Short mmCIF file of C-alpha atoms in Angstrom, two decimals:
data_model
loop_
_atom_site.label_atom_id
_atom_site.label_comp_id
_atom_site.label_asym_id
_atom_site.label_seq_id
_atom_site.Cartn_x
_atom_site.Cartn_y
_atom_site.Cartn_z
CA MET U 1 29.93 -64.14 -26.16
CA PHE U 2 26.76 -65.34 -26.04
CA ASN U 3 27.09 -66.50 -22.39
CA PHE U 4 27.87 -63.34 -21.12
CA PHE U 5 24.80 -61.35 -22.44
CA LYS U 6 22.71 -64.76 -20.55
CA ARG U 7 23.89 -62.92 -18.01
CA PHE U 8 23.57 -59.48 -18.48
CA PHE U 9 20.49 -59.65 -18.70
CA ASP U 10 19.92 -62.97 -16.07
CA TYR U 11 21.42 -60.25 -13.69
CA ASN U 12 18.91 -57.49 -14.92
CA GLU U 13 15.94 -59.66 -14.94
CA LYS U 14 16.68 -60.42 -10.91
CA GLU U 15 17.79 -55.95 -10.01
CA ILE U 16 13.44 -56.15 -11.69
CA ILE U 17 12.20 -58.36 -9.69
CA ARG U 18 14.15 -57.46 -7.02
CA LEU U 19 13.65 -53.67 -7.00
CA LYS U 20 9.38 -54.18 -7.78
CA LYS U 21 8.90 -55.69 -4.28
CA LYS U 22 10.43 -52.48 -2.95
CA VAL U 23 8.29 -50.73 -5.18
CA GLU U 24 5.21 -52.46 -3.85
CA GLU U 25 6.53 -51.84 -0.85
CA ILE U 26 7.09 -47.75 -0.86
CA ASN U 27 3.23 -47.70 -2.50
CA SER U 28 2.24 -49.25 0.08
CA PHE U 29 2.07 -46.39 2.11
CA GLU U 30 0.45 -43.71 0.08
CA ASP U 31 -2.83 -44.71 1.17
CA LYS U 32 -1.77 -43.62 4.35
CA CYS U 33 -0.03 -40.92 3.88
CA ARG U 34 -2.89 -39.20 2.18
CA SER U 35 -4.88 -39.51 4.26
CA LEU U 36 -1.91 -38.00 6.94
CA LYS U 37 -3.15 -34.09 7.82
CA ASP U 38 0.46 -31.74 7.23
CA LYS U 39 0.44 -31.12 10.56
CA ASP U 40 1.17 -35.08 11.56
CA PHE U 41 2.77 -35.31 7.95
CA HIS U 42 6.74 -34.55 9.36
CA PRO U 43 6.75 -36.97 12.31
CA GLU U 44 5.58 -39.19 10.48
CA THR U 45 7.97 -39.03 7.72
CA LYS U 46 10.81 -39.19 10.14
CA LYS U 47 9.52 -43.25 11.74
CA LEU U 48 9.63 -44.15 7.92
CA ARG U 49 13.18 -43.09 8.02
#
């Protein structure tokens, strides 16, 4: 039973680490997006997709 919980939490920890990297990547776009004018925002979001 203990092994089940250990595997479950190990997986969750790995997933959290993986997602933190994505969050950091996404947050890195914040300054650039804030500096865009309204008319420039739409074409820039198309590039990100």
